[in-house]
PDB file of C-alpha atoms in Angstrom:
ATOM      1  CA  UNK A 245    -214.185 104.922  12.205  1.00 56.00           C
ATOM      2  CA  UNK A 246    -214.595 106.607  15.881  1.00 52.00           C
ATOM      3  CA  UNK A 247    -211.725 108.730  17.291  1.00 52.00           C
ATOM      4  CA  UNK A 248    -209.021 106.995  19.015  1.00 61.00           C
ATOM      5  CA  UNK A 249    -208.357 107.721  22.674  1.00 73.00           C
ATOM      6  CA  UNK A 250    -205.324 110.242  22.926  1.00 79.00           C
ATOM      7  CA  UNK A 251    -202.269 108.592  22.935  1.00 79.00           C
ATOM      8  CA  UNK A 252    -203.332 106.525  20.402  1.00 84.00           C
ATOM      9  CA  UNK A 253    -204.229 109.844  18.262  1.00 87.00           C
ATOM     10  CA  UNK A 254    -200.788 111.059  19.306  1.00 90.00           C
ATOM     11  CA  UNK A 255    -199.487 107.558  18.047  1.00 89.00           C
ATOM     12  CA  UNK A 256    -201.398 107.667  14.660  1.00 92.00           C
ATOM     13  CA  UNK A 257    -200.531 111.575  14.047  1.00 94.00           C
ATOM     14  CA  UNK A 258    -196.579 110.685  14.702  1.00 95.00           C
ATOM     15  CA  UNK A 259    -197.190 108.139  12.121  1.00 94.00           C
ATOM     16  CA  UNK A 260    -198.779 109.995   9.712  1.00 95.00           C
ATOM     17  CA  UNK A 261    -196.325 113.144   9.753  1.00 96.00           C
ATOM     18  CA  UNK A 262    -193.253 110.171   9.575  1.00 96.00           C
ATOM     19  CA  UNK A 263    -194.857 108.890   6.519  1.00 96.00           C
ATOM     20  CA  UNK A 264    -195.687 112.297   5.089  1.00 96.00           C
ATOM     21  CA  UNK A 265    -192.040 113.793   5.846  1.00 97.00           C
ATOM     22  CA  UNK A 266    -190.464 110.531   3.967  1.00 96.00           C
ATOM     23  CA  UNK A 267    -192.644 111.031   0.921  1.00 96.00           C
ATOM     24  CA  UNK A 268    -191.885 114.573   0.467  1.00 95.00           C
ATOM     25  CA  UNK A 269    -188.251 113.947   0.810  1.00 96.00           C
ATOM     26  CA  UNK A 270    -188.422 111.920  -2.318  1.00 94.00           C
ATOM     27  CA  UNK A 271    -189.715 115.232  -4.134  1.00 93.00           C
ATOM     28  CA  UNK A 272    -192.740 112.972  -5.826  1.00 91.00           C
ATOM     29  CA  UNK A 273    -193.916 115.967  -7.151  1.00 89.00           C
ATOM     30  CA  UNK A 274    -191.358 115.118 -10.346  1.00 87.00           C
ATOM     31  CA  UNK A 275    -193.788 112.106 -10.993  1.00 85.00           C
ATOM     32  CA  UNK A 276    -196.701 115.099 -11.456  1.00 84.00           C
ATOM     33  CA  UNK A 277    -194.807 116.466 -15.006  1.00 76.00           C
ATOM     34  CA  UNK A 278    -195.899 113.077 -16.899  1.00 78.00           C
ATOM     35  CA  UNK A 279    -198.824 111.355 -17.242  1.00 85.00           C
ATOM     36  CA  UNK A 280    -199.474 110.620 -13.414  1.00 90.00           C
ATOM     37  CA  UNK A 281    -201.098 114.034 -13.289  1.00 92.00           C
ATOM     38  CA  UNK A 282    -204.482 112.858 -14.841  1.00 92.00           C
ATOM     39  CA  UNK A 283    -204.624 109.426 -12.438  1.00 93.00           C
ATOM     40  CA  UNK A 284    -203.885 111.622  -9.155  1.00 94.00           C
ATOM     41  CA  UNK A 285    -206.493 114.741  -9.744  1.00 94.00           C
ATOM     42  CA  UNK A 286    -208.937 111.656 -10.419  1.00 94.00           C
ATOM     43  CA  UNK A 287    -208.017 110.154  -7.110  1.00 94.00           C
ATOM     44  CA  UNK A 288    -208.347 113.708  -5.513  1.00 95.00           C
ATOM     45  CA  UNK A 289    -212.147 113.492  -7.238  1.00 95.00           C
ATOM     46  CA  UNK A 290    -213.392 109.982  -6.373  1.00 93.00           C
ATOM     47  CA  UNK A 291    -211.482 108.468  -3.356  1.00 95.00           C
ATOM     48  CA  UNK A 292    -212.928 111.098  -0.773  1.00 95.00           C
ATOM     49  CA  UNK A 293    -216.488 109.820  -1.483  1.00 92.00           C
ATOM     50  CA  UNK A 294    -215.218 106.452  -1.464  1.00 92.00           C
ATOM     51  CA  UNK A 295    -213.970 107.468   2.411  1.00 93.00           C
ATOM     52  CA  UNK A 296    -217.034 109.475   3.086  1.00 91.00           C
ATOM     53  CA  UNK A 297    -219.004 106.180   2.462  1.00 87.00           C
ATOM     54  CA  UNK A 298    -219.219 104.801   6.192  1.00 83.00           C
ATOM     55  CA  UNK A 299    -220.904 108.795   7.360  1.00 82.00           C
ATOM     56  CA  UNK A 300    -223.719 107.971   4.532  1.00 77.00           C
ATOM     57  CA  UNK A 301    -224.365 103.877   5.781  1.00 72.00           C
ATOM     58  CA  UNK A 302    -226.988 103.685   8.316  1.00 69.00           C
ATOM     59  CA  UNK A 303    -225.735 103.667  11.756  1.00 63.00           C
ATOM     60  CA  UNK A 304    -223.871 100.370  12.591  1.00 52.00           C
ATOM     61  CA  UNK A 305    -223.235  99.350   8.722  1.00 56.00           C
ATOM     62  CA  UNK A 306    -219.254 100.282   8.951  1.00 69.00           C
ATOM     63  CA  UNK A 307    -218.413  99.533   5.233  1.00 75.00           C
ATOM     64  CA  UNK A 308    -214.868 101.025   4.197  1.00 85.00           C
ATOM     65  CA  UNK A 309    -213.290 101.006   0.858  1.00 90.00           C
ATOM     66  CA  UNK A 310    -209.735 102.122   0.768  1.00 93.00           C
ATOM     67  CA  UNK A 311    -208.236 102.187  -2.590  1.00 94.00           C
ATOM     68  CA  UNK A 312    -205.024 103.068  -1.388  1.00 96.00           C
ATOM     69  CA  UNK A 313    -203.547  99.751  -2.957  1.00 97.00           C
ATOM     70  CA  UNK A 314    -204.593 101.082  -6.372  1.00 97.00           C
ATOM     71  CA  UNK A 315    -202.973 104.417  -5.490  1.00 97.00           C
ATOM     72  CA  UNK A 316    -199.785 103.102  -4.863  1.00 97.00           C
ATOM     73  CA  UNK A 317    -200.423 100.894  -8.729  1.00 97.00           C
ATOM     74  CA  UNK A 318    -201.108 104.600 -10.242  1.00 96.00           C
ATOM     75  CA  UNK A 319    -198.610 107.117  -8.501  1.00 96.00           C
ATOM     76  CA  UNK A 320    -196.083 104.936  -6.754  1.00 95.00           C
ATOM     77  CA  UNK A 321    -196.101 105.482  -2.990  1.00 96.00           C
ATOM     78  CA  UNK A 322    -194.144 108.661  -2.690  1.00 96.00           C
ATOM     79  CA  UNK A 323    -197.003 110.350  -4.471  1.00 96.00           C
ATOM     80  CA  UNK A 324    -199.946 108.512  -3.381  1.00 97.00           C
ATOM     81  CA  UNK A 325    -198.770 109.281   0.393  1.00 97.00           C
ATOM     82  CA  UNK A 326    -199.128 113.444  -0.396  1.00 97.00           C
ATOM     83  CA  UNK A 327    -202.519 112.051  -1.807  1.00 97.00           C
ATOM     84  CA  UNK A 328    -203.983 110.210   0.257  1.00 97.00           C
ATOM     85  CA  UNK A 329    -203.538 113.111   2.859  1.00 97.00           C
ATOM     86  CA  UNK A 330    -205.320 115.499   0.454  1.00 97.00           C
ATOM     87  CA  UNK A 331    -208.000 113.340   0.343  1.00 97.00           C
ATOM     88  CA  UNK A 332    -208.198 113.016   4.419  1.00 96.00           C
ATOM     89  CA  UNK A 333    -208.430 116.502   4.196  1.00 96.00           C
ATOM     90  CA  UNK A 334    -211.067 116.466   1.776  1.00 96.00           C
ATOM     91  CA  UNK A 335    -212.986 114.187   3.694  1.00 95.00           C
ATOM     92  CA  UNK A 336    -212.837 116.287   6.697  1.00 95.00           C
ATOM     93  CA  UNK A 337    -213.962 119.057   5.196  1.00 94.00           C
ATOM     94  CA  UNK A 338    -217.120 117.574   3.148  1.00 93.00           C
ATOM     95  CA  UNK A 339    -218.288 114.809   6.082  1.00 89.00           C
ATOM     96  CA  UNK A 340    -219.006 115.198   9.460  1.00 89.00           C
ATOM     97  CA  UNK A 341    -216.295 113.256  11.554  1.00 89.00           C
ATOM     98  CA  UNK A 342    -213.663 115.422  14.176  1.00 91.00           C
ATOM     99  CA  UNK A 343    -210.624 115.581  12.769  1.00 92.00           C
ATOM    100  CA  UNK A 344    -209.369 112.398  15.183  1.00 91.00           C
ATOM    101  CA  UNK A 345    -211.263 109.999  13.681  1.00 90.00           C
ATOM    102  CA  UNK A 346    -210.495 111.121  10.079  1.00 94.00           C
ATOM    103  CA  UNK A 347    -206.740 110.998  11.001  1.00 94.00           C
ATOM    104  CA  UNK A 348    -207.562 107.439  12.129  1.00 92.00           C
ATOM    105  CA  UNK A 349    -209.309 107.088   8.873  1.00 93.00           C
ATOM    106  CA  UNK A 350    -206.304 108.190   6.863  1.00 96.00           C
ATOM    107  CA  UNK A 351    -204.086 106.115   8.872  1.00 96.00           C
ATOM    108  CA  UNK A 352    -205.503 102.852   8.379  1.00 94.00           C
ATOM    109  CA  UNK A 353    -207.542 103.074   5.654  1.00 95.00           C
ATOM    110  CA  UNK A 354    -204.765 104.734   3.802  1.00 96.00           C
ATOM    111  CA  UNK A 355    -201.383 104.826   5.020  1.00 97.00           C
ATOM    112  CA  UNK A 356    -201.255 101.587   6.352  1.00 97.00           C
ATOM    113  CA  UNK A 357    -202.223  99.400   3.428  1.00 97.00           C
ATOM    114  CA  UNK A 358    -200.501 101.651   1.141  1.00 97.00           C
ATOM    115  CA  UNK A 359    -197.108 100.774   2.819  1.00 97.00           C
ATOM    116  CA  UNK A 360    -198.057  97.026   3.020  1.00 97.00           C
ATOM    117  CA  UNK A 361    -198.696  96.935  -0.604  1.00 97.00           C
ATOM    118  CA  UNK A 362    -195.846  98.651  -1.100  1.00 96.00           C
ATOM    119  CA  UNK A 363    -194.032  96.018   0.397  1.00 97.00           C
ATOM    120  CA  UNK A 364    -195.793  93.349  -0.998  1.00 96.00           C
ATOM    121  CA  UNK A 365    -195.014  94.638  -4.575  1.00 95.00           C
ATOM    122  CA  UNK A 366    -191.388  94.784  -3.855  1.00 95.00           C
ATOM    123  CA  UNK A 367    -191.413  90.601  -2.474  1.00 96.00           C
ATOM    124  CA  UNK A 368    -192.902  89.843  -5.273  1.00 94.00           C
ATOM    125  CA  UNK A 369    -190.726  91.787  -7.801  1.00 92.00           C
ATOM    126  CA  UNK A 370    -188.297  90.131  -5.594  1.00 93.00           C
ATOM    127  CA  UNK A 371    -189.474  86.273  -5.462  1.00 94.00           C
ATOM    128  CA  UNK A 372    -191.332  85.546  -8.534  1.00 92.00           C
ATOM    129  CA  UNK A 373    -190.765  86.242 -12.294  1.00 90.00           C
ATOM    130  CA  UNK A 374    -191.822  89.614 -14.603  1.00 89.00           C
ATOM    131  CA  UNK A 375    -195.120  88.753 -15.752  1.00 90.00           C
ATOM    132  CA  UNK A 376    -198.638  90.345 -16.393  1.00 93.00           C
ATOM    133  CA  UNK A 377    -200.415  87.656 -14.253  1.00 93.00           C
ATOM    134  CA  UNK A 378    -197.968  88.212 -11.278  1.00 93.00           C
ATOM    135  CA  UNK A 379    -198.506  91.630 -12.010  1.00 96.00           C
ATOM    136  CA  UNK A 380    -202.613  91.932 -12.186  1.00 95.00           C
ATOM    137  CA  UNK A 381    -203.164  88.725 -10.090  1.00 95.00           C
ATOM    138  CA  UNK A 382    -201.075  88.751  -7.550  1.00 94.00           C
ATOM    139  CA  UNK A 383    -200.024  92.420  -7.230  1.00 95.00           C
ATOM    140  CA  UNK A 384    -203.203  94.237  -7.744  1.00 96.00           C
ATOM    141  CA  UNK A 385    -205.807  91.673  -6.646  1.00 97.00           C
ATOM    142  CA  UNK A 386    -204.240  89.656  -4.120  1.00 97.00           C
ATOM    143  CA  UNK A 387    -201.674  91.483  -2.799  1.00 96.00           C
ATOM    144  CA  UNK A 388    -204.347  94.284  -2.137  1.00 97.00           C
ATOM    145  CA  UNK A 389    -206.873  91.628  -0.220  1.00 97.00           C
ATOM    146  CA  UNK A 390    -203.405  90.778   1.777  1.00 97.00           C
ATOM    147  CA  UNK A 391    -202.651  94.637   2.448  1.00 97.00           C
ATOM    148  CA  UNK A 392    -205.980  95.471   2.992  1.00 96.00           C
ATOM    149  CA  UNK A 393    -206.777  92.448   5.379  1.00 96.00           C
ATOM    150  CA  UNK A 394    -203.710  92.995   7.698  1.00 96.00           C
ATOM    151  CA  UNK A 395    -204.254  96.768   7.997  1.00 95.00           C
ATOM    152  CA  UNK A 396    -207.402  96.399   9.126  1.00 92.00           C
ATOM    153  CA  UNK A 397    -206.021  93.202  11.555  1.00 91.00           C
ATOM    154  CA  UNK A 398    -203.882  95.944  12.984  1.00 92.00           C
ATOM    155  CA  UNK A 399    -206.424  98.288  13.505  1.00 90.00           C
ATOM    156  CA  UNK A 400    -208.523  95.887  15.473  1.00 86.00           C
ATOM    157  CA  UNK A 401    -205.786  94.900  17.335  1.00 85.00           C
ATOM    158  CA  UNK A 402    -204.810  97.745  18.311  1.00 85.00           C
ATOM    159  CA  UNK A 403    -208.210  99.741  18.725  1.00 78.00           C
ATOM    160  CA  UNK A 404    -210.607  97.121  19.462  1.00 71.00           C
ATOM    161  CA  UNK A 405    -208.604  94.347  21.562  1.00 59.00           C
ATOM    162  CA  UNK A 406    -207.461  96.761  24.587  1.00 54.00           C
ATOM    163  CA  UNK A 407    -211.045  97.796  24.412  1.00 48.00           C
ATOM    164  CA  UNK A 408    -212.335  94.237  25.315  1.00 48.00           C
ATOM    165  CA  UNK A 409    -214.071  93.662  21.905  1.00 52.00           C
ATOM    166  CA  UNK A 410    -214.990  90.407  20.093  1.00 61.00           C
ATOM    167  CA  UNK A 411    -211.951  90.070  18.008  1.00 68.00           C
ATOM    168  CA  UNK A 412    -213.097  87.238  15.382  1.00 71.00           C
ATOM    169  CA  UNK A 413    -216.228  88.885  14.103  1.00 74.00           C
ATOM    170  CA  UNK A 414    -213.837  92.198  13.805  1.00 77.00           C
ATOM    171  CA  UNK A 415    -211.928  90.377  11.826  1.00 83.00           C
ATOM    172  CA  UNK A 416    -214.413  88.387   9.400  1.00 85.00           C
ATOM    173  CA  UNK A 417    -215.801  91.297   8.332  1.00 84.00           C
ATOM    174  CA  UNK A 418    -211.791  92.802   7.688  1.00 88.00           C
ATOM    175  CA  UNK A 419    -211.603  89.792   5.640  1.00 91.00           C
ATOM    176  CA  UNK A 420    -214.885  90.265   4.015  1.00 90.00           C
ATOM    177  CA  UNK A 421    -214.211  93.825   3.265  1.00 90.00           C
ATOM    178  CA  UNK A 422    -210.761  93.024   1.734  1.00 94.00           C
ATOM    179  CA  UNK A 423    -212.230  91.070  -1.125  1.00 95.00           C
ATOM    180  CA  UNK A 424    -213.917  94.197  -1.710  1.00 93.00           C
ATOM    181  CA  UNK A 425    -210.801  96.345  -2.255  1.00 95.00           C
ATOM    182  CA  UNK A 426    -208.990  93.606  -4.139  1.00 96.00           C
ATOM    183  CA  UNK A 427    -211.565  93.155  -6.828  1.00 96.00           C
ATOM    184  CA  UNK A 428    -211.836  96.661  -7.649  1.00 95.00           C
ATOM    185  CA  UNK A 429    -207.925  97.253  -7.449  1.00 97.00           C
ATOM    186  CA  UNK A 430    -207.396  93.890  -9.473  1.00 96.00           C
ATOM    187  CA  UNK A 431    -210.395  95.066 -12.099  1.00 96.00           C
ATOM    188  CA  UNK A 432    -208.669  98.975 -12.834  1.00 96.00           C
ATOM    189  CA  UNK A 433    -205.341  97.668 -12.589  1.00 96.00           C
ATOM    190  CA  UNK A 434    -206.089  94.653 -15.679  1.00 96.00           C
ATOM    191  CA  UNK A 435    -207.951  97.836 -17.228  1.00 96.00           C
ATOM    192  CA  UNK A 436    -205.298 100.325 -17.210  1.00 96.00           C
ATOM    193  CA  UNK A 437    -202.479  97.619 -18.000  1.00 95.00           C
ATOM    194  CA  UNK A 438    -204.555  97.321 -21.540  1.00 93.00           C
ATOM    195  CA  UNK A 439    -205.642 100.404 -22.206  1.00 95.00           C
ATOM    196  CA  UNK A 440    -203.854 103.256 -20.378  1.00 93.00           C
ATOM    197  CA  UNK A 441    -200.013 101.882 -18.678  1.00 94.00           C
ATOM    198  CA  UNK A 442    -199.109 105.211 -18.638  1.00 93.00           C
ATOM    199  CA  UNK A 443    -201.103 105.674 -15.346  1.00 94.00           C
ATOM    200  CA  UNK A 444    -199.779 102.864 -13.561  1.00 95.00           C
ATOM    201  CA  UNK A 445    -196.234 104.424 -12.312  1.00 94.00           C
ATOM    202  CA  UNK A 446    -195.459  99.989 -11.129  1.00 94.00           C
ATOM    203  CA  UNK A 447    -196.208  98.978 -14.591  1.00 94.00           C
ATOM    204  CA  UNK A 448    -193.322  98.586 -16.956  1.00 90.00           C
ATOM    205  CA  UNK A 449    -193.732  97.064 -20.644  1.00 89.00           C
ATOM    206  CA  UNK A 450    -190.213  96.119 -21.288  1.00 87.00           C
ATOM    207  CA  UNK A 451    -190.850  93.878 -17.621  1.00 88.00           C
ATOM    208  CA  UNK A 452    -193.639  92.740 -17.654  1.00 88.00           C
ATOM    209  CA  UNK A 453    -194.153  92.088 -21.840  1.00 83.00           C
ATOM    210  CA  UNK A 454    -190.537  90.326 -22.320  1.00 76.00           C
ATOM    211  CA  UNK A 455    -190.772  87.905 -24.908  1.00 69.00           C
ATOM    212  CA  UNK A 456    -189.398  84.303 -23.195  1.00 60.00           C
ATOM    213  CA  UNK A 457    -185.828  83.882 -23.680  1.00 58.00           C
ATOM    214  CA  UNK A 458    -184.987  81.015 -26.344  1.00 48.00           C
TER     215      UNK A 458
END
């Protein structure tokens, strides 16, 4: 992602540090004493390449991954906020981008969908009945293509539109790109529901694997 102009960077660092202050008032670091630990050092290891992979594309390919849905599966968003800053510091300091456009990066790629799944997770905890499928299907894989796809609607909105930009091919290839997120977040989440629930701080057995009342 290119830097934003400066009010715009003064926009996205205001949202950032808002974001940030909120998580840290919810102490997430409490999550870190269970099993969340293992999950979060392995999001410190892999999601900063996953970031880093537009810097290694050749020049005009602008293919983004986010994995912040997933995060906020694994660590719950308190945590994954803290997180996903490490990692935008991370990136930062391995790639090759000012420290603008990374912020941007973190923003949208990260912060941004992270909160939408959040809130997506919550309607549908809200609107539709405890069950794995609602849980892997709609949660993890849909509900990231929907989080995904609007963040990045945003970001051309905002970015791109006052720029004079084509707006529709911006946002084919959001909605291309989306797919992308929500099959991998869909995939790890059905994987770590069977094997490993401990790392998924949104999974609950005695919700989601309620035998049917009589």
């Amino acid at each position: 992602m290119s830097a934003a102009p400066l009010w715009l960077t003064v926009l996205e660092a205001g949202v950032g540090a808002g974001a940030l202050a909120l998580a840290l008032w919810l102490r997430p670091w409490r999550m870190l004493q269970g099993a969340l630990l293992t999950p979060a050092l392995a999001a410190l290891a892999c999601l900063p390449w996953l970031w880093l992979l537009p810097q290694k594309l050749p020049q005009g390919l602008q293919v983004q991954l986010s994995g912040a849905c997933l995060l906020v599966l694994m660590l719950g968003w308190p945590l994954a906020v803290p997180v996903l800053a490490l990692v935008a510091v991370l990136v930062w300091l391995i790639g090759h981008q000012p420290w603008p456009a990374v912020l941007t990066q973190w923003v949208w790629v990260g912060l941004v969908p992270a909160t939408l799944a959040l809130a997506v997770g919550a309607a549908l905890r809200r609107w539709l009945p405890p069950n794995i499928f609602i849980y892997t299907l709609g949660r993890a894989f849909l509900g990231t293509a929907l989080s995904v796809f609007l963040a990045g609607v945003l970001f051309e909105v905002i970015h791109h539109l006052l720029g004079g930009n084509t707006l529709h091919e911006a946002l084919v290839a959001r909605w291309l790109m989306a797919w992308g997120d929500a099959f991998l977040t869909g995939l790890f989440a059905a994987v770590f529901v069977a094997f490993a629930p401990q790392w998924l701080a949104t999974w609950s057995d005695a919700r989601y694997l309620k035998p049917p009342s009589a």
